[in-house]
């Protein structure tokens, strides 16, 4: 499996898990709505990237970078490293340990997706 395909599957996995978590454990209807809207736009961007390829990789990698930042922010909030006032948005079912694992796994998956989806420059050999 090539890097791009693996990155796409990571994005799809993150979107499915985030959407399910938002629907099952949404702390606030406004936050749930915002999360679902962001996930829907990211899903459309991913679909277009799969269908068309090309420059869309930057858009999908940008969404993944945003998801990475959101989950790192949540992980830091839950760990007590900083306070954002959004702790309720990061708690999954009111369970602290599950929430920490969730944030760590999704931050890692999003970070790897960014790494895998960013276009690479080809090395030019000097001869």
Coordinates of N, CA and C in Angstrom, one line a residue:
X1 N 0.9 -1.2 0.0 CA 0.0 0.0 0.0 C 0.9 1.2 0.0
X2 N 0.6 2.2 -0.9 CA 1.4 3.4 -1.0 C 1.1 4.4 0.1
X3 N 1.9 5.4 0.3 CA 1.7 6.3 1.4 C 0.5 7.1 1.3
X4 N 0.1 7.5 0.1 CA -1.1 8.3 -0.1 C -2.3 7.5 0.3
X5 N -2.4 6.3 -0.2 CA -3.6 5.5 0.1 C -3.7 5.2 1.7
X6 N -2.6 5.0 2.3 CA -2.6 4.8 3.8 C -3.0 6.1 4.5
X7 N -2.5 7.2 4.0 CA -3.0 8.5 4.5 C -4.4 8.8 4.4
X8 N -5.0 8.4 3.2 CA -6.4 8.6 3.0 C -7.2 7.7 3.9
X9 N -6.8 6.4 4.1 CA -7.5 5.6 5.1 C -7.4 6.1 6.5
X10 N -6.3 6.7 6.9 CA -6.2 7.3 8.2 C -7.2 8.5 8.3
X11 N -7.3 9.3 7.3 CA -8.2 10.4 7.3 C -9.7 9.9 7.5
X12 N -10.0 8.8 6.7 CA -11.3 8.3 6.7 C -11.6 7.7 8.1
X13 N -10.6 7.0 8.7 CA -10.8 6.5 10.1 C -11.0 7.6 11.1
X14 N -10.2 8.7 11.0 CA -10.3 9.8 11.9 C -11.7 10.4 11.8
X15 N -12.2 10.6 10.6 CA -13.5 11.2 10.3 C -14.6 10.3 10.9
X16 N -14.5 9.0 10.7 CA -15.6 8.1 11.2 C -15.6 8.1 12.7
X17 N -14.4 8.0 13.3 CA -14.4 8.0 14.8 C -14.8 9.3 15.4
X18 N -14.4 10.4 14.8 CA -14.8 11.8 15.3 C -16.3 12.0 15.1
X19 N -16.8 11.6 14.0 CA -18.3 11.7 13.8 C -19.1 10.9 14.8
X20 N -18.7 9.6 15.0 CA -19.4 8.8 15.9 C -19.3 9.3 17.3
X21 N -18.1 9.8 17.7 CA -17.9 10.4 19.1 C -18.7 11.6 19.2
X22 N -18.8 12.4 18.2 CA -19.6 13.7 18.3 C -21.1 13.3 18.4
X23 N -21.6 12.3 17.7 CA -23.0 12.0 17.8 C -23.3 11.3 19.1
X24 N -22.4 10.4 19.6 CA -22.7 9.6 20.8 C -22.5 10.4 22.1
X25 N -21.4 11.2 22.1 CA -21.1 11.9 23.4 C -21.0 13.4 23.3
X26 N -21.7 14.0 22.3 CA -21.7 15.4 22.2 C -22.1 16.1 23.5
X27 N -21.2 17.0 23.9 CA -21.4 17.7 25.2 C -22.4 18.8 25.0
X28 N -22.4 19.4 23.9 CA -23.3 20.6 23.6 C -23.7 20.5 22.2
X29 N -25.0 20.9 21.9 CA -25.5 20.8 20.6 C -24.8 21.7 19.6
X30 N -24.3 22.9 20.1 CA -23.6 23.8 19.2 C -22.2 23.2 18.8
X31 N -21.5 22.6 19.8 CA -20.2 22.0 19.5 C -20.4 20.8 18.6
X32 N -21.4 20.0 18.8 CA -21.7 18.8 18.0 C -22.0 19.3 16.6
X33 N -22.7 20.3 16.4 CA -23.0 20.8 15.1 C -21.8 21.3 14.3
X34 N -20.9 22.0 15.1 CA -19.7 22.5 14.5 C -18.8 21.4 14.1
X35 N -18.7 20.4 15.0 CA -17.8 19.2 14.7 C -18.3 18.5 13.5
X36 N -19.6 18.3 13.4 CA -20.2 17.6 12.2 C -20.0 18.4 10.9
X37 N -20.1 19.7 11.0 CA -19.9 20.5 9.8 C -18.4 20.4 9.4
X38 N -17.5 20.5 10.3 CA -16.1 20.3 9.9 C -15.8 19.0 9.4
X39 N -16.3 17.9 10.0 CA -16.1 16.6 9.5 C -16.7 16.4 8.1
X40 N -17.9 17.0 7.8 CA -18.5 16.8 6.5 C -17.6 17.5 5.4
X41 N -17.1 18.7 5.7 CA -16.3 19.4 4.7 C -15.0 18.6 4.5
X42 N -14.4 18.1 5.6 CA -13.2 17.3 5.4 C -13.5 16.0 4.6
X43 N -14.7 15.4 4.8 CA -15.0 14.2 4.1 C -15.2 14.5 2.6
X44 N -15.8 15.7 2.3 CA -16.0 16.1 0.9 C -14.6 16.3 0.3
X45 N -13.7 17.0 1.0 CA -12.4 17.3 0.5 C -11.6 16.0 0.3
X46 N -11.8 15.0 1.1 CA -11.1 13.7 1.0 C -11.6 13.0 -0.2
X47 N -12.9 13.0 -0.4 CA -13.6 12.4 -1.6 C -13.0 13.0 -2.9
X48 N -13.0 14.3 -2.9 CA -12.5 15.0 -4.1 C -11.0 14.7 -4.4
X49 N -10.3 14.6 -3.3 CA -8.9 14.2 -3.5 C -8.7 12.8 -4.0
X50 N -9.5 11.9 -3.5 CA -9.5 10.5 -4.1 C -9.9 10.5 -5.5
X51 N -10.9 11.2 -5.8 CA -11.5 11.3 -7.2 C -10.6 12.0 -8.2
X52 N -10.0 13.1 -7.8 CA -9.3 14.0 -8.7 C -7.7 14.0 -8.5
X53 N -7.3 13.8 -7.2 CA -5.9 13.8 -7.0 C -5.3 15.2 -7.1
X54 N -4.1 15.3 -7.4 CA -3.4 16.6 -7.6 C -3.3 17.5 -6.4
X55 N -3.6 18.7 -6.6 CA -3.4 19.7 -5.5 C -4.3 19.5 -4.3
X56 N -5.3 18.7 -4.4 CA -6.3 18.5 -3.3 C -5.6 17.9 -2.1
X57 N -4.4 17.3 -2.3 CA -3.7 16.7 -1.1 C -3.4 17.8 -0.1
X58 N -3.1 19.0 -0.5 CA -2.8 20.1 0.4 C -4.0 20.5 1.2
X59 N -5.2 20.4 0.6 CA -6.4 20.7 1.4 C -6.7 19.7 2.4
X60 N -6.6 18.4 2.0 CA -6.8 17.3 3.0 C -5.8 17.3 4.1
X61 N -4.5 17.5 3.7 CA -3.4 17.6 4.7 C -3.7 18.8 5.7
X62 N -4.2 19.9 5.1 CA -4.6 21.0 6.0 C -5.7 20.7 7.0
X63 N -6.7 20.0 6.5 CA -7.8 19.5 7.5 C -7.2 18.6 8.5
X64 N -6.3 17.7 8.1 CA -5.7 16.8 9.1 C -4.8 17.6 10.1
X65 N -4.1 18.6 9.6 CA -3.3 19.4 10.6 C -4.2 20.1 11.6
X66 N -5.4 20.5 11.1 CA -6.4 21.1 12.0 C -6.9 20.1 13.1
X67 N -7.2 18.9 12.6 CA -7.6 17.9 13.5 C -6.5 17.5 14.5
X68 N -5.3 17.5 14.0 CA -4.1 17.2 14.9 C -4.1 18.3 16.0
X69 N -4.1 19.5 15.6 CA -4.1 20.6 16.5 C -5.2 20.6 17.6
X70 N -6.4 20.2 17.1 CA -7.6 20.1 18.0 C -7.4 19.1 19.0
X71 N -6.9 17.9 18.6 CA -6.7 16.8 19.5 C -5.5 17.0 20.5
X72 N -4.5 17.6 20.0 CA -3.3 18.0 20.9 C -3.8 19.0 21.9
X73 N -4.6 20.0 21.5 CA -5.1 20.9 22.4 C -6.0 20.2 23.5
X74 N -6.8 19.3 23.1 CA -7.6 18.5 24.0 C -6.8 17.7 24.9
X75 N -5.7 17.1 24.4 CA -4.9 16.2 25.2 C -4.2 17.1 26.3
X76 N -3.7 18.3 25.9 CA -3.1 19.2 26.9 C -4.1 19.7 27.9
X77 N -5.3 19.9 27.5 CA -6.4 20.4 28.4 C -6.7 19.3 29.4
X78 N -6.8 18.1 29.0 CA -7.1 17.0 29.9 C -5.9 16.6 30.8
X79 N -4.7 16.9 30.3 CA -3.5 16.6 31.1 C -3.2 17.7 32.1
X80 N -3.9 18.8 32.0 CA -3.7 20.0 32.9 C -2.6 20.8 32.5
X81 N -2.1 20.7 31.3 CA -0.9 21.5 30.8 C -1.4 23.0 30.5
X82 N -2.6 23.1 30.1 CA -3.2 24.5 29.9 C -4.7 24.4 30.0
X83 N -5.3 25.5 30.1 CA -6.7 25.6 30.3 C -7.3 26.4 29.2
X84 N -8.3 25.8 28.4 CA -8.9 26.5 27.3 C -10.4 26.8 27.6
X85 N -10.9 26.1 28.7 CA -12.3 26.2 29.0 C -13.2 25.3 28.1
X86 N -12.6 24.4 27.4 CA -13.3 23.5 26.5 C -13.2 22.1 27.0
X87 N -13.0 21.9 28.2 CA -12.8 20.5 28.8 C -14.0 19.6 28.4
X88 N -15.2 20.2 28.5 CA -16.4 19.4 28.2 C -16.4 18.9 26.8
X89 N -15.8 19.7 25.9 CA -15.8 19.3 24.5 C -14.8 18.1 24.3
X90 N -13.9 17.9 25.2 CA -12.9 16.9 25.0 C -13.2 15.6 25.8
X91 N -14.1 15.7 26.7 CA -14.5 14.5 27.5 C -15.4 13.5 26.7
X92 N -15.0 12.3 26.7 CA -15.8 11.3 26.0 C -16.6 10.5 27.0
X93 N -17.9 10.7 27.0 CA -18.8 10.0 28.0 C -18.5 10.2 29.4
X94 N -17.8 11.4 29.7 CA -17.5 11.7 31.1 C -16.4 10.9 31.7
X95 N -15.7 10.1 30.9 CA -14.6 9.2 31.4 C -13.3 9.8 31.0
X96 N -12.5 10.2 32.0 CA -11.2 10.8 31.8 C -10.2 9.9 31.1
X97 N -10.0 8.7 31.5 CA -9.0 7.8 30.9 C -9.3 7.6 29.4
X98 N -10.6 7.3 29.1 CA -11.0 7.0 27.7 C -10.8 8.3 26.9
X99 N -11.1 9.4 27.5 CA -10.9 10.7 26.8 C -9.4 11.0 26.4
X100 N -8.5 10.7 27.3 CA -7.1 10.9 27.1 C -6.6 9.9 26.0
X101 N -7.0 8.7 26.0 CA -6.6 7.7 25.0 C -7.2 8.2 23.7
X102 N -8.5 8.6 23.6 CA -9.1 9.0 22.4 C -8.3 10.2 21.8
X103 N -8.0 11.2 22.6 CA -7.3 12.4 22.1 C -5.9 12.0 21.6
X104 N -5.2 11.1 22.3 CA -3.9 10.7 21.9 C -3.9 9.9 20.6
X105 N -4.8 9.0 20.5 CA -4.9 8.2 19.3 C -5.3 9.0 18.1
X106 N -6.3 9.9 18.2 CA -6.7 10.7 17.1 C -5.6 11.8 16.7
X107 N -4.9 12.3 17.7 CA -3.8 13.2 17.4 C -2.7 12.5 16.6
X108 N -2.4 11.3 17.0 CA -1.3 10.5 16.3 C -1.8 10.2 14.9
X109 N -3.0 9.7 14.8 CA -3.5 9.3 13.4 C -3.5 10.5 12.5
X110 N -4.0 11.7 13.0 CA -4.0 12.9 12.2 C -2.6 13.4 11.8
X111 N -1.7 13.3 12.8 CA -0.3 13.7 12.5 C 0.3 12.8 11.4
X112 N 0.1 11.5 11.5 CA 0.6 10.6 10.5 C 0.0 10.9 9.1
X113 N -1.3 11.2 9.1 CA -2.0 11.4 7.9 C -1.4 12.7 7.2
X114 N -1.1 13.7 8.0 CA -0.5 14.9 7.4 C 0.8 14.5 6.8
X115 N 1.6 13.8 7.5 CA 2.9 13.3 7.0 C 2.8 12.5 5.7
X116 N 1.8 11.6 5.6 CA 1.7 10.8 4.5 C 1.1 11.5 3.3
X117 N 0.3 12.5 3.5 CA -0.5 13.1 2.4 C 0.3 14.3 1.8
X118 N 1.2 14.9 2.5 CA 1.9 16.1 1.9 C 2.7 15.6 0.7
X119 N 2.5 16.4 -0.4 CA 3.3 16.0 -1.6 C 4.8 16.1 -1.3
X120 N 5.5 15.2 -1.9 CA 7.0 15.1 -1.7 C 7.7 15.7 -3.0
X121 N 8.8 16.3 -2.7 CA 9.6 16.7 -3.9 C 10.5 15.5 -4.2
X122 N 10.7 15.4 -5.5 CA 11.6 14.3 -5.9 C 13.0 14.7 -5.9
X123 N 13.9 13.8 -5.5 CA 15.3 14.1 -5.4 C 15.8 14.1 -6.8
X124 N 16.6 15.1 -7.2 CA 17.3 15.2 -8.5 C 18.7 14.8 -8.3
X125 N 19.1 13.8 -8.9 CA 20.5 13.4 -8.8 C 21.4 14.2 -9.7
X126 N 22.6 14.5 -9.2 CA 23.6 15.3 -10.0 C 24.4 14.3 -10.7
X127 N 24.5 14.4 -12.0 CA 25.4 13.5 -12.8 C 26.2 14.3 -13.7

